[in-house]
């Protein structure tokens, strides 16, 4: 199962999915050397053959939006949400992201590494082989650098391919309340060192009511581009501020969330080739009745990706398969669209479109074998892990252990 399209898969092409019945994949030295009908590959001599009869084989999933590195947890906020407190109301009370900031500042580098490894390995068990990881729970120079260095260590130690994003502009810290421009200047002053040490490829900002305005976000991301970074935007998650339009203006690689994106923003993102990275787990977990308008984005000719938004406050899950189900149920995406959104389009949303998200000769053998009869089954049978085996560059990283009597 794969896509024949070069680049992100857009608009009506998201309905076209290449499915090979009785297929086979040949791997050598960690790379795919051939893929097609089993009979077409029968003359290739194999040291090992893996029987996948009755199973589904796909590219490794790609996760393009996570907040992987953080201290503490926020399970106590569940009761506040049940009482009707909104995300912004919890934030105003010093909870939400600010409580995670305090915990992350207090957590040692070593403990952050171990905690992130736990979540990383769980994501891998759900079929993810390439992912993005953001900072953003430091909101000061020292802790943001600590988070970025944790990601850098994970990049070196993990089999997973990890793409780093600097999200210092995730919220306004308590000590800079009422001084957003001064805080953004402090974060922008970090760009040269981050670039020099290779700590991030992307810069992101939370453009939202009560956080950073469109103009503040524009100025910050322009500085990031001038410093040599590609940019992403947390855009229009709650209110239609114009974050989607800003993503188009700046040529961002992706605009993320987009629940409140306007018709104009959706149209312009599609025209400018900005990938719409949708996070339905966040709307679900926060109990929202409105969801990102995936159908309108696809109708406009845009490319849609899907992410967990894994974080300790608004989407506490590492299960990208569950997000696939939510995309079907709440975003009304078809199975074909969903598979493009968690493979090739997500790869392009983090600058890995040439190396991840597809099964093709010359690419890394990032493969998932699923305990599923077909590609329709994964989003249909929700809330469980359908993975049988995960391979990264031809190396087995995870295998389901069966129940033994």
CSV table of C-alpha atoms in Angstrom, one decimal:
chain,number,residue,atom,x,y,z
A,1,UNK,CA,0.0,0.0,0.0
A,2,UNK,CA,1.5,3.3,-1.1
A,3,UNK,CA,1.2,6.5,-3.1
A,4,UNK,CA,2.3,7.1,-6.7
A,5,UNK,CA,2.4,10.9,-6.3
A,6,UNK,CA,5.7,12.8,-5.9
A,7,UNK,CA,5.5,15.4,-3.2
A,8,UNK,CA,2.6,15.8,-0.8
A,9,UNK,CA,-0.7,14.2,-2.0
A,10,UNK,CA,-3.2,17.0,-2.5
A,11,UNK,CA,-6.9,17.5,-3.0
A,12,UNK,CA,-8.8,14.8,-4.9
A,13,UNK,CA,-5.5,12.8,-5.3
A,14,UNK,CA,-5.8,11.9,-1.6
A,15,UNK,CA,-8.6,9.5,-2.7
A,16,UNK,CA,-6.1,7.5,-4.8
A,17,UNK,CA,-4.2,4.9,-2.9
A,18,UNK,CA,-2.0,2.2,-4.5
A,19,UNK,CA,-2.8,-1.1,-3.0
A,20,UNK,CA,-1.0,-4.3,-4.2
A,21,UNK,CA,-2.7,-7.6,-3.4
A,22,UNK,CA,-0.3,-10.5,-2.8
A,23,UNK,CA,2.6,-8.0,-2.8
A,24,UNK,CA,6.2,-8.3,-1.6
A,25,UNK,CA,9.0,-6.0,-0.5
A,26,UNK,CA,12.7,-6.8,-1.0
A,27,UNK,CA,15.1,-5.2,1.5
A,28,UNK,CA,18.9,-5.1,1.4
A,29,UNK,CA,21.3,-3.2,3.7
A,30,UNK,CA,18.4,-1.4,5.3
A,31,UNK,CA,16.9,-0.1,2.1
A,32,UNK,CA,14.0,-1.2,-0.2
A,33,UNK,CA,15.4,-2.6,-3.4
A,34,UNK,CA,12.1,-3.7,-5.0
A,35,UNK,CA,8.4,-3.7,-4.3
A,36,UNK,CA,5.5,-5.1,-6.2
A,37,UNK,CA,3.6,-8.3,-6.9
A,38,UNK,CA,5.1,-11.3,-5.2
A,39,UNK,CA,5.4,-13.1,-8.6
A,40,UNK,CA,7.4,-10.1,-9.9
A,41,UNK,CA,10.0,-10.4,-7.2
A,42,UNK,CA,10.2,-14.2,-7.2
A,43,UNK,CA,13.7,-14.3,-8.8
A,44,UNK,CA,15.3,-12.2,-6.0
A,45,UNK,CA,17.3,-14.5,-3.7
A,46,UNK,CA,16.4,-13.9,0.0
A,47,UNK,CA,18.4,-14.8,3.1
A,48,UNK,CA,15.2,-14.5,5.1
A,49,UNK,CA,11.5,-14.5,4.0
A,50,UNK,CA,8.8,-13.1,6.3
A,51,UNK,CA,5.3,-14.6,5.6
A,52,UNK,CA,2.7,-11.8,5.8
A,53,UNK,CA,-0.3,-13.7,4.5
A,54,UNK,CA,-3.5,-12.3,5.9
A,55,UNK,CA,-1.7,-9.1,7.0
A,56,UNK,CA,-1.3,-5.6,5.8
A,57,UNK,CA,2.1,-4.0,5.1
A,58,UNK,CA,2.5,-0.2,4.9
A,59,UNK,CA,5.2,2.4,5.2
A,60,UNK,CA,6.2,3.3,8.8
A,61,UNK,CA,3.8,6.0,10.1
A,62,UNK,CA,5.1,9.6,10.4
A,63,UNK,CA,4.2,11.8,13.3
A,64,UNK,CA,4.7,15.5,12.5
A,65,UNK,CA,3.5,17.3,15.7
A,66,UNK,CA,4.5,16.2,19.2
A,67,UNK,CA,5.5,17.9,22.4
A,68,UNK,CA,7.7,14.9,23.4
A,69,UNK,CA,9.9,16.4,26.1
A,70,UNK,CA,8.3,17.7,29.3
A,71,UNK,CA,8.3,17.2,33.1
A,72,UNK,CA,5.4,16.1,35.3
A,73,UNK,CA,1.9,15.4,34.2
A,74,UNK,CA,-1.5,17.1,34.6
A,75,UNK,CA,-4.1,14.4,35.4
A,76,UNK,CA,-5.5,16.7,38.1
A,77,UNK,CA,-6.8,19.0,35.4
A,78,UNK,CA,-9.3,16.4,34.2
A,79,UNK,CA,-11.7,17.4,37.0
A,80,UNK,CA,-11.5,21.1,36.0
A,81,UNK,CA,-12.3,20.2,32.4
A,82,UNK,CA,-15.3,18.2,33.7
A,83,UNK,CA,-16.5,21.2,35.6
A,84,UNK,CA,-16.5,23.2,32.3
A,85,UNK,CA,-13.2,25.1,32.6
A,86,UNK,CA,-11.8,26.0,29.2
A,87,UNK,CA,-8.2,25.6,28.2
A,88,UNK,CA,-7.6,29.4,28.4
A,89,UNK,CA,-9.4,29.6,31.8
A,90,UNK,CA,-7.1,26.9,33.2
A,91,UNK,CA,-4.2,28.8,31.7
A,92,UNK,CA,-5.3,32.1,33.4
A,93,UNK,CA,-5.3,30.3,36.7
A,94,UNK,CA,-1.6,29.4,36.4
A,95,UNK,CA,-2.5,25.8,35.3
A,96,UNK,CA,-2.2,24.3,31.9
A,97,UNK,CA,1.0,24.8,30.1
A,98,UNK,CA,2.4,27.0,32.9
A,99,UNK,CA,2.3,24.1,35.4
A,100,UNK,CA,4.2,21.9,32.9
A,101,UNK,CA,6.7,24.7,32.4
A,102,UNK,CA,7.3,24.8,36.2
A,103,UNK,CA,7.7,21.0,36.2
A,104,UNK,CA,10.0,20.9,33.2
A,105,UNK,CA,12.2,23.6,34.7
A,106,UNK,CA,12.5,21.5,37.9
A,107,UNK,CA,13.2,18.2,36.1
A,108,UNK,CA,16.8,17.2,35.5
A,109,UNK,CA,18.2,16.6,32.1
A,110,UNK,CA,18.7,12.9,32.8
A,111,UNK,CA,15.1,12.5,33.9
A,112,UNK,CA,13.7,14.3,30.9
A,113,UNK,CA,15.7,12.0,28.7
A,114,UNK,CA,14.3,8.9,30.4
A,115,UNK,CA,10.7,10.1,30.3
A,116,UNK,CA,10.9,11.1,26.7
A,117,UNK,CA,12.4,7.6,25.8
A,118,UNK,CA,9.4,6.0,27.4
A,119,UNK,CA,6.9,8.0,25.3
A,120,UNK,CA,9.1,7.6,22.2
A,121,UNK,CA,9.2,3.8,22.5
A,122,UNK,CA,5.4,3.7,23.0
A,123,UNK,CA,4.9,5.7,19.8
A,124,UNK,CA,7.2,3.3,18.0
A,125,UNK,CA,5.0,0.4,19.2
A,126,UNK,CA,2.0,2.0,17.4
A,127,UNK,CA,3.9,2.0,14.1
A,128,UNK,CA,5.7,5.4,14.1
A,129,UNK,CA,9.2,5.3,12.6
A,130,UNK,CA,9.7,9.1,11.9
A,131,UNK,CA,8.6,11.9,14.1
A,132,UNK,CA,8.9,15.5,15.1
A,133,UNK,CA,9.6,16.7,18.7
A,134,UNK,CA,9.1,20.3,19.9
A,135,UNK,CA,10.5,22.2,22.8
A,136,UNK,CA,8.2,24.8,24.4
A,137,UNK,CA,7.9,23.9,28.1
A,138,UNK,CA,10.9,25.9,29.2
A,139,UNK,CA,9.9,29.5,28.2
A,140,UNK,CA,13.3,30.6,29.4
A,141,UNK,CA,16.7,30.3,27.7
A,142,UNK,CA,18.2,27.6,30.0
A,143,UNK,CA,15.2,25.2,29.9
A,144,UNK,CA,14.5,25.6,26.2
A,145,UNK,CA,18.1,24.7,25.5
A,146,UNK,CA,17.8,21.8,27.9
A,147,UNK,CA,14.8,20.5,26.0
A,148,UNK,CA,16.5,20.9,22.6
A,149,UNK,CA,19.5,19.1,23.9
A,150,UNK,CA,17.3,16.2,25.1
A,151,UNK,CA,15.9,15.9,21.6
A,152,UNK,CA,19.4,16.0,20.2
A,153,UNK,CA,20.5,13.1,22.5
A,154,UNK,CA,17.4,11.1,21.5
A,155,UNK,CA,18.3,11.7,17.8
A,156,UNK,CA,21.7,10.1,18.4
A,157,UNK,CA,20.5,7.2,20.6
A,158,UNK,CA,17.1,6.3,19.1
A,159,UNK,CA,16.5,4.2,16.0
A,160,UNK,CA,13.6,6.5,15.3
A,161,UNK,CA,14.3,9.4,13.0
A,162,UNK,CA,13.5,12.5,15.0
A,163,UNK,CA,13.1,16.1,13.7
A,164,UNK,CA,13.6,18.9,16.1
A,165,UNK,CA,11.4,22.1,16.3
A,166,UNK,CA,12.1,25.1,18.6
A,167,UNK,CA,8.8,26.2,20.1
A,168,UNK,CA,10.1,28.7,22.7
A,169,UNK,CA,7.1,30.9,21.8
A,170,UNK,CA,4.6,28.4,23.1
A,171,UNK,CA,3.2,30.7,25.8
A,172,UNK,CA,4.0,33.8,27.8
A,173,UNK,CA,5.8,32.8,31.0
A,174,UNK,CA,4.6,34.2,34.4
A,175,UNK,CA,7.7,36.4,34.8
A,176,UNK,CA,7.0,38.0,31.4
A,177,UNK,CA,3.2,38.5,31.8
A,178,UNK,CA,2.2,41.6,29.9
A,179,UNK,CA,5.5,41.7,28.1
A,180,UNK,CA,5.1,39.4,25.1
A,181,UNK,CA,7.4,41.4,22.7
A,182,UNK,CA,10.2,41.4,25.3
A,183,UNK,CA,9.8,37.6,25.7
A,184,UNK,CA,9.8,37.0,22.0
A,185,UNK,CA,13.0,39.1,21.7
A,186,UNK,CA,14.6,36.8,24.3
A,187,UNK,CA,13.5,33.7,22.4
A,188,UNK,CA,14.6,35.1,19.0
A,189,UNK,CA,18.0,35.9,20.5
A,190,UNK,CA,18.5,32.1,20.9
A,191,UNK,CA,18.3,31.5,17.1
A,192,UNK,CA,22.1,31.8,16.4
A,193,UNK,CA,23.1,29.3,19.0
A,194,UNK,CA,20.4,26.9,18.1
A,195,UNK,CA,21.4,27.1,14.5
A,196,UNK,CA,25.1,26.8,15.2
A,197,UNK,CA,24.7,23.7,17.4
A,198,UNK,CA,22.1,22.1,15.1
A,199,UNK,CA,19.5,21.9,17.8
A,200,UNK,CA,16.5,22.5,15.6
A,201,UNK,CA,15.4,22.6,11.9
A,202,UNK,CA,12.1,24.4,12.4
A,203,UNK,CA,10.8,27.3,14.5
A,204,UNK,CA,7.1,27.3,15.6
A,205,UNK,CA,4.9,29.7,17.5
A,206,UNK,CA,1.4,29.5,19.2
A,207,UNK,CA,-0.6,32.2,17.4
A,208,UNK,CA,-3.8,32.4,19.4
A,209,UNK,CA,-6.0,34.6,21.6
A,210,UNK,CA,-4.2,35.2,24.9
A,211,UNK,CA,-0.9,34.0,23.6
A,212,UNK,CA,0.7,35.7,20.5
A,213,UNK,CA,-1.0,37.9,17.9
A,214,UNK,CA,-0.8,37.5,14.2
A,215,UNK,CA,1.6,40.4,13.9
A,216,UNK,CA,3.8,39.2,16.8
A,217,UNK,CA,3.9,35.8,15.2
A,218,UNK,CA,4.7,37.3,11.8
A,219,UNK,CA,7.6,39.3,13.2
A,220,UNK,CA,9.0,36.3,15.2
A,221,UNK,CA,8.8,33.9,12.3
A,222,UNK,CA,10.3,36.3,9.8
A,223,UNK,CA,13.3,36.6,12.2
A,224,UNK,CA,13.4,32.8,12.3
A,225,UNK,CA,13.5,32.6,8.5
A,226,UNK,CA,16.2,35.2,8.3
A,227,UNK,CA,18.2,33.0,10.7
A,228,UNK,CA,17.9,30.1,8.3
A,229,UNK,CA,15.1,28.1,9.8
A,230,UNK,CA,12.0,26.8,8.2
A,231,UNK,CA,8.8,27.7,10.0
A,232,UNK,CA,5.6,26.1,11.3
A,233,UNK,CA,2.6,27.7,13.0
A,234,UNK,CA,0.1,26.6,15.7
A,235,UNK,CA,-2.6,28.4,13.8
A,236,UNK,CA,-6.3,29.2,14.6
A,237,UNK,CA,-6.6,26.4,17.1
A,238,UNK,CA,-9.4,28.1,19.0
A,239,UNK,CA,-10.2,31.5,17.4
A,240,UNK,CA,-10.1,32.5,13.7
A,241,UNK,CA,-7.3,35.1,14.1
A,242,UNK,CA,-5.7,34.7,10.7
A,243,UNK,CA,-3.1,32.2,11.5
A,244,UNK,CA,-3.8,30.2,8.4
A,245,UNK,CA,-3.4,33.3,6.2
A,246,UNK,CA,-0.1,34.0,8.0
A,247,UNK,CA,1.1,30.5,7.3
A,248,UNK,CA,0.4,31.1,3.6
A,249,UNK,CA,2.1,34.6,3.7
A,250,UNK,CA,5.3,33.1,5.1
A,251,UNK,CA,5.4,29.9,3.1
A,252,UNK,CA,5.3,27.8,6.3
A,253,UNK,CA,5.9,24.1,5.8
A,254,UNK,CA,2.7,23.5,7.8
A,255,UNK,CA,-0.1,25.2,9.6
A,256,UNK,CA,-1.2,23.1,12.5
A,257,UNK,CA,-4.6,22.7,14.4
A,258,UNK,CA,-6.7,25.0,12.1
A,259,UNK,CA,-10.0,24.3,13.9
A,260,UNK,CA,-11.0,28.0,13.5
A,261,UNK,CA,-9.4,28.6,10.1
A,262,UNK,CA,-11.3,30.8,7.8
A,263,UNK,CA,-12.4,30.0,4.2
A,264,UNK,CA,-9.8,32.5,3.0
A,265,UNK,CA,-7.1,30.9,5.1
A,266,UNK,CA,-7.9,27.4,3.9
A,267,UNK,CA,-7.9,28.6,0.3
A,268,UNK,CA,-4.6,30.4,0.6
A,269,UNK,CA,-2.8,27.6,2.4
A,270,UNK,CA,-3.8,25.3,-0.4
A,271,UNK,CA,-2.6,27.7,-3.1
A,272,UNK,CA,0.7,28.3,-1.4
A,273,UNK,CA,1.3,24.6,-0.8
A,274,UNK,CA,1.2,24.8,3.0
A,275,UNK,CA,0.3,21.4,4.5
A,276,UNK,CA,-2.7,21.4,6.9
A,277,UNK,CA,-1.6,19.4,9.9
A,278,UNK,CA,-4.8,18.4,11.7
A,279,UNK,CA,-4.9,17.2,15.3
A,280,UNK,CA,-8.3,15.8,16.0
A,281,UNK,CA,-7.2,14.2,19.3
A,282,UNK,CA,-7.0,17.7,20.8
A,283,UNK,CA,-10.5,18.6,19.9
A,284,UNK,CA,-11.7,15.3,21.2
A,285,UNK,CA,-9.8,15.5,24.5
A,286,UNK,CA,-10.9,19.1,25.2
A,287,UNK,CA,-14.5,18.1,24.5
A,288,UNK,CA,-14.9,20.5,21.6
A,289,UNK,CA,-18.0,20.3,19.3
A,290,UNK,CA,-16.1,21.9,16.4
A,291,UNK,CA,-13.4,20.2,14.4
A,292,UNK,CA,-10.9,21.2,11.7
A,293,UNK,CA,-12.7,21.3,8.3
A,294,UNK,CA,-10.7,18.6,6.5
A,295,UNK,CA,-13.3,18.2,3.8
A,296,UNK,CA,-13.1,21.9,2.9
A,297,UNK,CA,-9.3,21.7,2.9
A,298,UNK,CA,-9.2,18.8,0.6
A,299,UNK,CA,-11.8,20.3,-1.7
A,300,UNK,CA,-9.7,23.4,-1.9
A,301,UNK,CA,-6.8,21.3,-3.3
A,302,UNK,CA,-4.7,21.2,-0.1
A,303,UNK,CA,-2.6,18.5,1.4
A,304,UNK,CA,-3.7,17.2,4.8
A,305,UNK,CA,-1.5,15.5,7.5
A,306,UNK,CA,-2.6,14.1,10.8
A,307,UNK,CA,-0.8,14.1,14.2
A,308,UNK,CA,-1.5,13.1,17.8
A,309,UNK,CA,-0.3,16.5,19.2
A,310,UNK,CA,1.0,14.3,22.0
A,311,UNK,CA,1.3,16.6,25.1
A,312,UNK,CA,0.5,16.5,28.8
A,313,UNK,CA,-2.5,18.8,28.7
A,314,UNK,CA,-4.7,18.7,25.6
A,315,UNK,CA,-3.9,15.4,23.8
A,316,UNK,CA,-2.5,12.8,26.1
A,317,UNK,CA,-1.9,9.9,23.7
A,318,UNK,CA,0.9,8.4,21.7
A,319,UNK,CA,-1.5,6.4,19.6
A,320,UNK,CA,-1.6,7.7,16.1
A,321,UNK,CA,-3.9,4.8,15.1
A,322,UNK,CA,-6.6,6.3,17.4
A,323,UNK,CA,-6.1,9.7,15.6
A,324,UNK,CA,-6.8,7.9,12.4
A,325,UNK,CA,-10.2,6.7,13.8
A,326,UNK,CA,-11.0,10.2,15.0
A,327,UNK,CA,-10.2,11.6,11.6
A,328,UNK,CA,-12.7,9.2,10.1
A,329,UNK,CA,-15.4,9.9,12.7
A,330,UNK,CA,-15.0,13.6,13.4
A,331,UNK,CA,-13.1,15.0,10.3
A,332,UNK,CA,-15.1,12.8,7.9
A,333,UNK,CA,-11.9,11.8,6.1
A,334,UNK,CA,-11.9,8.6,4.0
A,335,UNK,CA,-9.6,5.7,4.7
A,336,UNK,CA,-7.5,6.6,1.6
A,337,UNK,CA,-7.1,10.2,2.7
A,338,UNK,CA,-6.2,9.1,6.2
A,339,UNK,CA,-3.4,6.8,5.1
A,340,UNK,CA,-1.9,9.6,3.0
A,341,UNK,CA,-2.2,11.9,6.0
A,342,UNK,CA,-0.2,9.7,8.3
A,343,UNK,CA,2.5,8.7,5.8
A,344,UNK,CA,3.6,10.8,2.8
A,345,UNK,CA,1.9,14.1,3.8
A,346,UNK,CA,3.2,13.9,7.4
A,347,UNK,CA,6.7,13.2,6.0
A,348,UNK,CA,6.5,16.3,3.9
A,349,UNK,CA,5.2,18.3,6.9
A,350,UNK,CA,8.5,17.8,8.6
A,351,UNK,CA,10.9,18.0,5.7
A,352,UNK,CA,11.3,14.2,5.3
A,353,UNK,CA,9.2,13.8,2.1
A,354,UNK,CA,12.2,12.3,0.2
A,355,UNK,CA,13.1,9.7,2.8
A,356,UNK,CA,10.0,8.7,4.8
A,357,UNK,CA,6.3,7.9,4.3
A,358,UNK,CA,6.6,5.7,1.1
A,359,UNK,CA,7.7,2.3,0.2
A,360,UNK,CA,10.0,2.8,-2.8
A,361,UNK,CA,13.4,1.5,-4.1
A,362,UNK,CA,16.2,3.4,-2.5
A,363,UNK,CA,14.4,4.5,0.5
A,364,UNK,CA,14.9,3.2,4.0
A,365,UNK,CA,13.0,0.0,4.7
A,366,UNK,CA,10.7,1.7,7.3
A,367,UNK,CA,7.8,-0.8,7.3
A,368,UNK,CA,4.9,-1.9,9.5
A,369,UNK,CA,3.2,-5.3,9.3
A,370,UNK,CA,-0.3,-5.0,10.7
A,371,UNK,CA,-2.7,-7.6,12.1
A,372,UNK,CA,-5.3,-6.4,9.8
A,373,UNK,CA,-6.9,-7.9,6.6
A,374,UNK,CA,-6.8,-4.6,4.7
A,375,UNK,CA,-6.2,-0.9,5.0
A,376,UNK,CA,-9.8,-0.1,5.8
A,377,UNK,CA,-9.6,-2.0,9.0
A,378,UNK,CA,-7.2,0.2,11.0
A,379,UNK,CA,-9.4,3.3,11.3
A,380,UNK,CA,-12.5,1.1,11.6
A,381,UNK,CA,-11.4,-0.9,14.7
A,382,UNK,CA,-10.6,1.9,17.0
A,383,UNK,CA,-8.7,2.3,20.3
A,384,UNK,CA,-6.4,-0.7,20.1
A,385,UNK,CA,-2.9,-1.4,18.7
A,386,UNK,CA,-3.1,-3.3,15.4
A,387,UNK,CA,0.7,-3.5,14.9
A,388,UNK,CA,2.3,-6.9,14.5
A,389,UNK,CA,5.9,-5.8,13.7
A,390,UNK,CA,7.8,-2.5,13.1
A,391,UNK,CA,10.9,-2.3,11.0
A,392,UNK,CA,13.2,0.8,10.8
A,393,UNK,CA,15.8,0.7,8.0
A,394,UNK,CA,15.2,-3.1,7.9
A,395,UNK,CA,15.8,-3.6,11.6
A,396,UNK,CA,13.1,-5.1,13.7
A,397,UNK,CA,12.3,-2.5,16.5
A,398,UNK,CA,9.0,-3.9,17.8
A,399,UNK,CA,7.1,-7.1,17.6
A,400,UNK,CA,3.7,-7.9,19.3
A,401,UNK,CA,4.0,-10.6,21.9
A,402,UNK,CA,1.0,-12.9,21.8
A,403,UNK,CA,-0.8,-14.3,24.8
A,404,UNK,CA,0.6,-17.7,25.7
A,405,UNK,CA,-1.3,-20.3,27.8
